[in-house]
């Protein structure tokens, strides 16, 4: 079967799932938001509705098929949230961000209290239920359907003679489970995009337009044992990315054990690739106290290419809020296999390490620090033609510090500094951000933020400063944002300067309870050129 036919089959299966009304997983609904603005300290994400989102929740992004924790919610309005970055994840305006809604209160174990400061963590797909306070079988198998269908229009109009770009993007997501109160569940998340004036290119290569991020069915053997088949990201081991194949897991008290066997999505078009075999196992532990919780997970994974070992590694992740006012998150990846001179042997090479600590000594003051070190991940079969070049590159390291202080009600000030360096590679960079926010300015009842960001690296010196205002125009119905930014970059080696004025406006309208419409405009103005961007998004939830 060709890759195009496989892609088409994926789409047909997704539509059949919708018609069949298989129902949503107990882990909750995937809610999609869009980055509307960012600076070095915060990322602003627009949702159609933020009722299900709370301060301290974790937001995720898809990176190469991997569902990665990216942001912690620090503030929100009726249709947008402010997120603080966890990792050094590159996010730009119009990027998609995912929120996984939590279980309904009736579905949670009654004895567990929610932590005051939730960690940047991946939610468990199955919450172990204590036997003495288990939820009745009938309630566990209750049918529930949640989904989201959206259509987006992007227009980029330039006056520099370059061809204008108009694109359409459609996304369909559904969390589904317990069909007719049975033990069967399903999930899907599919995206299709194309340029309006280049449909022939889409017909010739469907893989460039269609992306299937998730398409799987699940069966609950019991309230503690599940199996899943299809394309699915396992939230216990999200760093592995999407898995095409079979997954299983079983909970014993606070421990969860699991394994998987299948394939990785294709590197180029994210389609099915039967050569990219992978299998592995994991164990996860979760404990809770009156102050919060601690989660640890350990996995070992073997990935192959045409039956030859491509990569073998182990992954460990830790998160905890057991100490009052302190949140810790860390992760490690260690490669266990190498073949630098065509001789396979065992190894123990630290590929990536991340550690972050947030300390909140008072309700007004929050301190945050993180360290990130990453080497190139080497797939010995996939990268066989330039392995030596990858091995020689030094580890990239990054440090980040942030302080937020609330001197008075409704006012927050903050500063952050980030430094990234790589020995002998000439790629050191530093950025600083300072901001002040008043989230309820008198007379206009709006949130206003003034910010300045300074950028320094080996070839660029720049500053970006601006102001942003947002408010509900009609409570719970219409939301608006205005922003202005000034960009002043200097490229030292080339003697070039870049000066831009950027203006933006956003209007979001909750037309009906489950239907919403938003329109974004951003204009970038330079001395002789201008760039006008319009983004229109319609979302129907069900």
Coordinates of C-alpha atoms in Angstrom, one line a residue:
X1 CA 0.0 0.0 0.0
X2 CA 1.4 3.4 -1.0
X3 CA 1.8 6.2 1.5
X4 CA -0.9 8.2 -0.2
X5 CA -3.3 5.4 0.2
X6 CA -2.4 4.9 3.8
X7 CA -3.0 8.6 4.4
X8 CA -6.4 8.4 2.7
X9 CA -7.2 5.3 4.8
X10 CA -6.4 7.2 8.0
X11 CA -8.9 10.0 7.0
X12 CA -11.7 7.5 6.2
X13 CA -11.2 5.8 9.5
X14 CA -11.4 9.1 11.3
X15 CA -14.7 9.9 9.6
X16 CA -16.1 6.5 10.4
X17 CA -15.2 7.0 14.1
X18 CA -17.2 10.3 14.0
X19 CA -20.2 8.6 12.4
X20 CA -20.0 5.7 14.8
X21 CA -20.0 8.1 17.8
X22 CA -17.4 6.4 19.8
X23 CA -16.9 8.3 23.0
X24 CA -14.3 10.3 24.9
X25 CA -11.4 9.0 27.0
X26 CA -11.6 9.5 30.7
X27 CA -8.3 11.6 30.5
X28 CA -10.3 14.5 29.1
X29 CA -10.7 16.6 25.9
X30 CA -7.8 18.0 23.9
X31 CA -8.6 21.7 23.6
X32 CA -6.6 23.6 21.0
X33 CA -5.5 27.2 21.4
X34 CA -3.4 29.6 19.2
X35 CA -0.4 31.7 20.2
X36 CA -1.5 35.4 19.8
X37 CA 1.6 37.1 21.2
X38 CA 4.8 36.3 23.0
X39 CA 7.8 37.9 24.6
X40 CA 10.8 36.4 26.4
X41 CA 8.9 36.0 29.6
X42 CA 5.3 35.0 28.7
X43 CA 3.3 33.5 25.9
X44 CA -0.3 34.6 25.3
X45 CA -2.6 31.9 23.9
X46 CA -6.1 32.4 22.7
X47 CA -8.8 29.8 23.2
X48 CA -12.5 29.8 22.3
X49 CA -13.3 29.4 26.0
X50 CA -11.1 29.0 29.0
X51 CA -13.7 27.6 31.5
X52 CA -11.9 24.3 31.8
X53 CA -8.5 25.9 32.3
X54 CA -7.1 27.0 35.7
X55 CA -4.0 28.8 36.9
X56 CA -1.2 26.3 37.2
X57 CA -2.4 24.0 34.5
X58 CA 0.0 22.6 31.9
X59 CA -0.2 23.4 28.2
X60 CA 1.4 21.2 25.6
X61 CA 2.7 21.5 22.0
X62 CA 3.3 18.9 19.3
X63 CA 6.9 18.7 18.2
X64 CA 7.8 16.1 15.6
X65 CA 4.8 14.1 16.7
X66 CA 5.7 14.4 20.4
X67 CA 3.3 15.9 22.9
X68 CA 5.6 18.0 25.0
X69 CA 4.8 20.0 28.1
X70 CA 5.5 23.6 27.2
X71 CA 3.8 26.2 29.4
X72 CA 2.3 26.7 32.8
X73 CA -0.8 28.9 33.0
X74 CA -0.1 32.0 35.1
X75 CA -3.2 34.1 34.3
X76 CA -6.4 33.9 32.2
X77 CA -9.4 35.7 30.9
X78 CA -12.6 34.3 29.4
X79 CA -10.9 33.5 26.0
X80 CA -7.2 33.7 26.5
X81 CA -4.4 32.6 28.9
X82 CA -0.9 33.7 29.8
X83 CA 1.6 30.9 29.9
X84 CA 5.1 30.7 31.4
X85 CA 7.5 28.6 29.3
X86 CA 8.8 25.4 30.9
X87 CA 11.3 24.3 28.2
X88 CA 13.2 26.3 25.6
X89 CA 10.4 25.5 23.1
X90 CA 10.2 27.9 20.1
X91 CA 6.7 29.3 19.8
X92 CA 5.6 31.9 17.3
X93 CA 2.3 33.7 16.6
X94 CA -0.3 31.3 15.2
X95 CA 1.3 28.2 16.6
X96 CA -1.1 25.6 18.1
X97 CA -1.1 24.8 21.8
X98 CA -2.9 21.9 23.4
X99 CA -4.7 21.8 26.8
X100 CA -5.9 18.4 28.1
X101 CA -8.9 18.9 30.3
X102 CA -8.9 17.2 33.6
X103 CA -11.4 14.6 34.8
X104 CA -14.8 15.8 36.0
X105 CA -15.0 16.0 39.8
X106 CA -17.4 13.0 39.9
X107 CA -14.7 10.9 38.2
X108 CA -11.9 11.6 40.6
X109 CA -11.1 9.6 43.7
X110 CA -12.8 11.3 46.6
X111 CA -9.9 11.2 48.9
X112 CA -7.4 13.1 46.7
X113 CA -7.0 16.8 47.0
X114 CA -5.8 18.9 44.1
X115 CA -2.3 20.4 44.8
X116 CA -2.2 24.2 45.2
X117 CA 0.7 24.5 42.8
X118 CA 0.3 21.9 40.0
X119 CA 3.5 20.9 38.4
X120 CA 4.5 21.0 34.7
X121 CA 3.6 17.4 34.2
X122 CA 1.9 15.1 31.8
X123 CA -1.5 13.9 33.1
X124 CA -1.9 10.1 33.6
X125 CA -4.2 8.5 31.0
X126 CA -5.7 6.4 33.7
X127 CA -6.1 7.6 37.3
X128 CA -5.7 4.6 39.7
X129 CA -8.8 4.2 41.8
X130 CA -8.4 3.0 45.4
X131 CA -10.4 -0.2 45.8
X132 CA -12.0 0.9 49.0
X133 CA -13.4 4.0 47.4
X134 CA -13.7 2.8 43.8
X135 CA -16.1 4.4 41.4
X136 CA -19.0 2.1 40.4
X137 CA -18.6 0.2 37.2
X138 CA -21.7 1.8 35.7
X139 CA -20.2 5.3 36.1
X140 CA -16.8 4.3 34.7
X141 CA -18.5 3.1 31.5
X142 CA -20.7 6.0 31.0
X143 CA -20.7 7.2 27.3
X144 CA -19.2 10.6 26.7
X145 CA -18.4 12.3 23.5
X146 CA -16.3 15.5 23.1
X147 CA -14.9 17.0 19.9
X148 CA -13.8 20.0 18.1
X149 CA -13.9 21.0 14.4
X150 CA -12.2 24.2 13.2
X151 CA -11.6 26.0 10.0
X152 CA -8.9 28.7 9.7
X153 CA -8.0 31.2 7.0
X154 CA -4.6 32.8 6.9
X155 CA -3.7 35.6 4.6
X156 CA -0.3 37.2 4.2
X157 CA -0.3 40.3 2.0
X158 CA 3.1 42.0 1.2
X159 CA 3.7 45.1 -0.9
X160 CA 7.3 44.1 -1.8
X161 CA 6.4 42.3 -5.0
X162 CA 6.5 38.9 -3.3
X163 CA 3.5 36.6 -4.0
X164 CA 0.8 36.9 -1.4
X165 CA -0.1 33.7 0.5
X166 CA -3.6 32.5 1.4
X167 CA -3.9 29.3 3.3
X168 CA -6.8 27.2 4.8
X169 CA -6.4 24.8 7.7
X170 CA -9.0 22.4 9.0
X171 CA -8.6 20.4 12.2
X172 CA -10.7 17.7 13.7
X173 CA -10.2 16.3 17.2
X174 CA -12.3 14.0 19.2
X175 CA -11.9 12.2 22.5
X176 CA -14.3 9.3 22.6
X177 CA -14.9 6.3 24.8
X178 CA -17.3 3.7 26.2
X179 CA -19.4 3.3 23.1
X180 CA -22.9 2.5 24.3
X181 CA -21.5 2.3 27.8
X182 CA -19.0 -0.4 26.7
X183 CA -15.3 -0.8 27.4
X184 CA -14.3 0.6 23.9
X185 CA -12.9 4.1 23.5
X186 CA -11.2 6.1 20.7
X187 CA -9.4 9.3 19.9
X188 CA -8.4 11.2 16.9
X189 CA -6.6 14.5 16.0
X190 CA -6.3 15.3 12.3
X191 CA -5.1 18.4 10.5
X192 CA -5.4 19.3 6.8
X193 CA -4.0 22.5 5.3
X194 CA -3.4 23.8 1.8
X195 CA -2.8 27.0 -0.2
X196 CA -5.7 28.5 -2.1
X197 CA -3.8 29.0 -5.3
X198 CA -1.9 25.7 -5.3
X199 CA -4.4 22.9 -5.0
X200 CA -2.5 20.8 -7.6
X201 CA 0.5 20.6 -5.3
X202 CA -1.8 19.2 -2.6
X203 CA -3.2 16.6 -5.0
X204 CA 0.3 15.5 -6.1
X205 CA 1.5 15.1 -2.5
X206 CA -1.2 14.6 0.0
X207 CA 1.3 14.0 2.8
X208 CA 2.3 17.7 2.8
X209 CA -1.3 18.7 3.6
X210 CA -2.6 15.9 5.8
X211 CA -1.3 15.2 9.3
X212 CA -2.7 12.5 11.5
X213 CA -1.4 13.2 15.0
X214 CA -3.7 10.7 16.8
X215 CA -6.0 8.0 15.7
X216 CA -6.4 5.1 18.1
X217 CA -9.0 2.8 19.8
X218 CA -8.7 1.7 23.4
X219 CA -10.2 -1.1 25.4
X220 CA -10.5 -1.3 29.2
X221 CA -9.9 -4.8 30.3
X222 CA -10.6 -3.5 33.8
X223 CA -10.6 -0.2 35.6
X224 CA -6.8 -0.7 36.0
X225 CA -5.8 -2.4 32.7
X226 CA -6.0 -0.9 29.2
X227 CA -4.8 -1.8 25.7
X228 CA -4.7 0.7 22.8
X229 CA -4.2 0.2 19.1
X230 CA -3.4 2.8 16.5
X231 CA -1.5 6.1 16.5
X232 CA -1.3 7.5 20.1
X233 CA 1.0 9.5 22.3
X234 CA 1.4 7.8 25.6
X235 CA 1.4 10.6 28.3
X236 CA 3.6 8.5 30.6
X237 CA 6.4 8.6 28.0
X238 CA 5.5 11.6 25.8
X239 CA 9.1 12.2 24.8
X240 CA 8.9 9.0 22.7
X241 CA 6.4 10.7 20.5
X242 CA 3.5 9.2 18.6
X243 CA 3.4 5.3 18.6
X244 CA 1.9 3.5 15.6
X245 CA 1.0 0.1 17.1
X246 CA -0.1 -1.6 20.3
X247 CA 0.1 -0.2 23.8
X248 CA -0.8 -1.7 27.1
X249 CA -0.6 -0.7 30.8
X250 CA -1.7 -1.9 34.2
X251 CA -2.0 0.0 37.5
X252 CA -1.1 -1.6 40.8
X253 CA -1.8 0.8 43.6
X254 CA 0.4 3.9 43.0
X255 CA 2.5 2.1 40.3
X256 CA 1.7 1.8 36.6
X257 CA 3.5 -0.6 34.3
X258 CA 3.2 -0.6 30.6
X259 CA 4.8 -1.5 27.2
X260 CA 4.4 -0.9 23.5
X261 CA 5.4 -2.3 20.1
X262 CA 4.9 -0.7 16.8
X263 CA 6.4 1.9 14.5
X264 CA 7.5 5.6 14.5
X265 CA 5.8 8.0 12.1
X266 CA 7.9 8.8 9.0
X267 CA 10.5 11.5 9.5
X268 CA 9.5 13.4 6.3
X269 CA 5.7 13.3 5.9
X270 CA 4.6 11.9 9.3
X271 CA 2.9 9.0 7.5
X272 CA 3.1 5.3 8.2
X273 CA 6.6 3.7 7.8
X274 CA 6.8 0.0 8.5
X275 CA 10.7 0.2 8.5
X276 CA 10.8 2.4 11.6
X277 CA 10.0 -0.3 14.2
X278 CA 10.1 0.5 17.9
X279 CA 9.2 -1.2 21.2
X280 CA 9.7 -0.5 24.8
X281 CA 8.5 -0.6 28.4
X282 CA 7.9 1.9 31.2
X283 CA 7.1 2.1 34.9
X284 CA 5.5 5.1 36.6
X285 CA 4.9 6.0 40.3
X286 CA 2.6 8.6 41.7
X287 CA 2.2 9.7 45.4
X288 CA 0.2 12.4 46.9
X289 CA 0.2 14.4 50.2
X290 CA -1.5 17.4 51.6
X291 CA 1.0 19.7 50.0
X292 CA 0.9 18.2 46.5
X293 CA 2.2 15.2 44.6
X294 CA 5.3 13.5 43.2
X295 CA 5.5 11.6 39.9
X296 CA 8.3 9.6 38.5
X297 CA 8.5 7.6 35.3
X298 CA 11.2 5.5 33.8
X299 CA 11.2 4.0 30.2
X300 CA 13.6 2.1 28.0
X301 CA 13.0 2.2 24.2
X302 CA 14.5 0.4 21.2
X303 CA 14.1 2.1 17.8
X304 CA 15.0 0.5 14.5
X305 CA 15.3 1.2 10.8
X306 CA 14.9 -1.7 8.4
X307 CA 15.4 -4.1 11.3
X308 CA 18.8 -2.5 12.3
X309 CA 19.1 -0.7 15.6
X310 CA 18.7 3.0 15.0
X311 CA 18.6 4.2 18.7
X312 CA 18.4 2.6 22.1
X313 CA 17.8 4.9 25.1
X314 CA 16.3 5.3 28.5
X315 CA 14.2 8.2 29.7
X316 CA 13.5 9.4 33.2
X317 CA 11.1 12.2 34.3
X318 CA 10.4 13.6 37.8
X319 CA 8.0 16.2 39.1
X320 CA 7.0 17.1 42.6
X321 CA 5.3 19.7 44.8
X322 CA 5.6 17.8 48.0
X323 CA 7.6 20.6 49.6
X324 CA 5.4 23.6 50.3
X325 CA 5.8 26.5 47.8
X326 CA 8.5 24.6 45.8
X327 CA 7.9 23.0 42.4
X328 CA 10.5 20.8 40.8
X329 CA 10.6 19.3 37.3
X330 CA 13.5 17.3 35.8
X331 CA 14.0 14.9 32.9
X332 CA 17.0 12.9 31.5
X333 CA 17.6 11.0 28.3
X334 CA 20.5 8.5 28.2
X335 CA 21.6 6.7 25.0
X336 CA 22.5 3.1 25.6
X337 CA 23.8 2.3 22.1
X338 CA 26.4 3.6 19.8
X339 CA 28.1 2.6 16.6
X340 CA 30.6 5.4 15.7
X341 CA 33.0 3.1 13.6
X342 CA 30.4 0.6 12.3
X343 CA 31.0 -1.5 15.5
X344 CA 27.9 -1.7 17.6
X345 CA 28.4 -1.5 21.4
X346 CA 26.6 -0.6 24.6
X347 CA 27.0 3.0 25.9
X348 CA 25.8 5.3 28.6
X349 CA 25.7 8.8 27.0
X350 CA 23.7 11.6 28.5
X351 CA 21.8 13.0 25.6
X352 CA 19.6 15.6 27.3
X353 CA 19.1 16.9 30.8
X354 CA 16.6 19.5 32.0
X355 CA 16.0 20.8 35.6
X356 CA 13.7 23.5 36.8
X357 CA 12.8 24.8 40.2
X358 CA 10.1 27.3 41.1
X359 CA 10.0 28.9 44.6
X360 CA 7.1 31.0 45.9
X361 CA 8.2 32.4 49.2
X362 CA 5.1 34.6 49.4
X363 CA 1.9 35.2 47.5
X364 CA 3.5 38.3 46.0
X365 CA 6.9 36.8 44.9
X366 CA 7.8 34.0 42.6
X367 CA 11.3 32.9 41.6
X368 CA 12.2 30.5 38.8
X369 CA 15.4 28.9 37.5
X370 CA 16.2 26.3 34.9
X371 CA 19.1 24.5 33.3
X372 CA 18.9 22.7 29.9
X373 CA 21.7 20.7 28.2
X374 CA 21.1 18.8 25.0
X375 CA 23.3 16.9 22.5
X376 CA 22.2 15.9 19.0
X377 CA 20.1 12.8 19.1
X378 CA 21.8 10.3 16.7
X379 CA 19.9 7.7 14.8
X380 CA 22.7 5.5 13.4
X381 CA 20.7 4.2 10.5
X382 CA 18.7 7.2 9.6
X383 CA 21.7 9.7 9.9
X384 CA 24.4 7.3 8.6
X385 CA 25.7 9.8 6.0
X386 CA 26.6 12.6 8.4
X387 CA 26.9 10.9 11.8
X388 CA 30.5 12.2 12.3
X389 CA 29.4 15.8 11.9
X390 CA 26.7 15.3 14.5
X391 CA 29.0 13.6 17.0
X392 CA 31.5 16.5 16.8
X393 CA 29.0 19.2 17.7
X394 CA 29.2 20.3 21.3
X395 CA 26.4 20.1 23.8
X396 CA 24.0 23.1 23.7
X397 CA 23.3 24.5 27.1
X398 CA 20.9 27.0 28.4
X399 CA 20.2 28.9 31.7
X400 CA 17.1 30.8 32.5
X401 CA 16.1 32.8 35.6
X402 CA 12.9 34.7 36.2
X403 CA 11.3 36.8 39.0
X404 CA 7.7 37.9 39.3
X405 CA 6.6 40.3 42.0
X406 CA 3.2 41.7 42.8
X407 CA 3.7 44.9 44.8
X408 CA 0.0 45.7 45.0
X409 CA -3.4 44.4 43.9
X410 CA -3.8 44.0 40.1
X411 CA -0.1 45.0 39.4
X412 CA 2.6 42.6 38.6
X413 CA 6.2 43.3 37.5
X414 CA 8.7 40.8 36.3
X415 CA 12.1 40.2 34.7
X416 CA 13.7 37.2 33.1
X417 CA 17.1 36.5 31.6
X418 CA 18.1 33.6 29.4
X419 CA 21.5 32.5 28.3
X420 CA 22.3 29.8 25.7
X421 CA 25.8 28.7 24.8
X422 CA 27.7 26.1 22.8
X423 CA 31.5 25.8 23.1
X424 CA 33.4 26.4 19.9
X425 CA 30.3 26.8 17.8
X426 CA 29.9 30.6 17.9
X427 CA 26.2 30.4 18.8
X428 CA 26.0 32.1 22.2
X429 CA 22.9 34.1 22.8
X430 CA 21.3 36.1 25.6
X431 CA 17.9 37.7 26.1
X432 CA 16.4 39.8 28.8
X433 CA 12.8 40.7 29.3
X434 CA 11.2 43.2 31.6
X435 CA 7.4 43.9 32.0
X436 CA 4.8 45.5 34.1
X437 CA 1.1 44.5 34.0
X438 CA -2.0 46.1 35.5
X439 CA -4.8 43.6 35.0
X440 CA -7.6 46.0 35.9
X441 CA -6.8 49.5 34.8
X442 CA -9.4 52.0 36.3
X443 CA -12.0 53.6 34.0
X444 CA -11.3 51.2 31.1
X445 CA -11.4 47.9 33.1
X446 CA -8.7 46.4 30.9
X447 CA -5.5 44.5 31.3
X448 CA -2.5 46.5 30.1
X449 CA 1.1 45.2 29.8
X450 CA 4.2 47.2 28.9
X451 CA 7.3 45.2 28.0
X452 CA 10.8 45.4 26.7
X453 CA 13.0 42.6 25.4
X454 CA 16.7 42.8 24.7
X455 CA 18.4 40.2 22.4
X456 CA 22.1 39.6 22.0
X457 CA 24.0 37.0 20.0
X458 CA 27.1 36.7 17.8
X459 CA 25.6 38.6 14.9
X460 CA 22.6 40.5 16.3
X461 CA 21.8 43.2 18.9
X462 CA 18.2 44.2 19.2
X463 CA 15.4 45.5 21.4
X464 CA 11.7 45.0 21.1
X465 CA 9.4 47.1 23.3
X466 CA 5.7 47.6 23.2
X467 CA 2.3 47.7 25.0
X468 CA -0.7 45.4 24.9
X469 CA -4.2 45.9 26.1
X470 CA -7.0 43.4 26.4
X471 CA -10.5 43.2 27.9
X472 CA -14.0 41.7 27.6
X473 CA -16.0 44.0 25.3
X474 CA -19.2 42.1 26.1
X475 CA -18.8 39.8 29.1
X476 CA -18.5 36.2 28.2
X477 CA -19.3 37.1 24.6
X478 CA -16.9 39.4 22.8
X479 CA -13.2 39.8 23.7
X480 CA -10.7 42.3 22.2
X481 CA -7.0 42.9 22.2
X482 CA -4.8 45.8 20.9
X483 CA -1.1 45.8 20.8
X484 CA 1.8 47.8 19.5
X485 CA 5.5 46.8 19.3
X486 CA 8.6 48.5 18.1
X487 CA 11.5 46.4 16.7
X488 CA 15.0 47.8 16.5
X489 CA 17.6 45.3 15.3
X490 CA 21.3 45.8 14.4
X491 CA 23.2 43.2 12.5
X492 CA 26.8 44.1 13.5
X493 CA 28.9 42.2 11.0
X494 CA 26.8 43.3 8.0
X495 CA 26.1 46.9 9.1
X496 CA 22.4 46.4 8.5
X497 CA 19.6 47.8 10.7
X498 CA 16.0 46.6 10.9
X499 CA 13.4 48.9 12.2
X500 CA 9.7 47.8 12.3
X501 CA 6.4 49.0 13.7
X502 CA 4.0 46.2 14.5
X503 CA 0.4 46.8 15.3
X504 CA -2.2 44.1 16.0
X505 CA -5.9 43.8 16.9
X506 CA -7.9 40.7 17.9
X507 CA -11.6 40.2 18.2
X508 CA -13.2 37.0 19.5
X509 CA -16.9 36.3 19.5
X510 CA -18.6 33.5 21.3
X511 CA -21.5 33.2 18.8
X512 CA -23.2 30.3 20.5
X513 CA -22.4 28.1 23.5
X514 CA -20.2 25.8 21.3
X515 CA -19.6 28.0 18.3
X516 CA -17.0 30.8 18.2
X517 CA -15.4 33.1 15.7
X518 CA -12.1 35.1 16.0
X519 CA -10.4 37.5 13.7
X520 CA -6.7 38.6 14.1
X521 CA -4.9 41.3 12.2
X522 CA -1.2 42.1 12.4
X523 CA 0.6 44.7 10.4
X524 CA 4.4 45.0 10.1
X525 CA 5.5 48.3 8.7
X526 CA 9.1 49.2 7.6
X527 CA 10.5 52.2 5.8
X528 CA 9.7 50.9 2.3
X529 CA 7.7 47.7 2.8
X530 CA 4.7 46.5 4.8
X531 CA 3.3 43.0 5.6
X532 CA -0.4 42.5 6.5
X533 CA -1.5 39.3 8.1
X534 CA -5.1 38.2 8.7
X535 CA -6.2 35.1 10.6
X536 CA -9.8 34.1 10.8
X537 CA -10.8 31.0 12.8
X538 CA -14.2 29.3 13.2
X539 CA -14.6 26.6 15.8
X540 CA -17.5 24.3 16.5
X541 CA -17.4 22.1 19.6
X542 CA -19.6 19.1 20.3

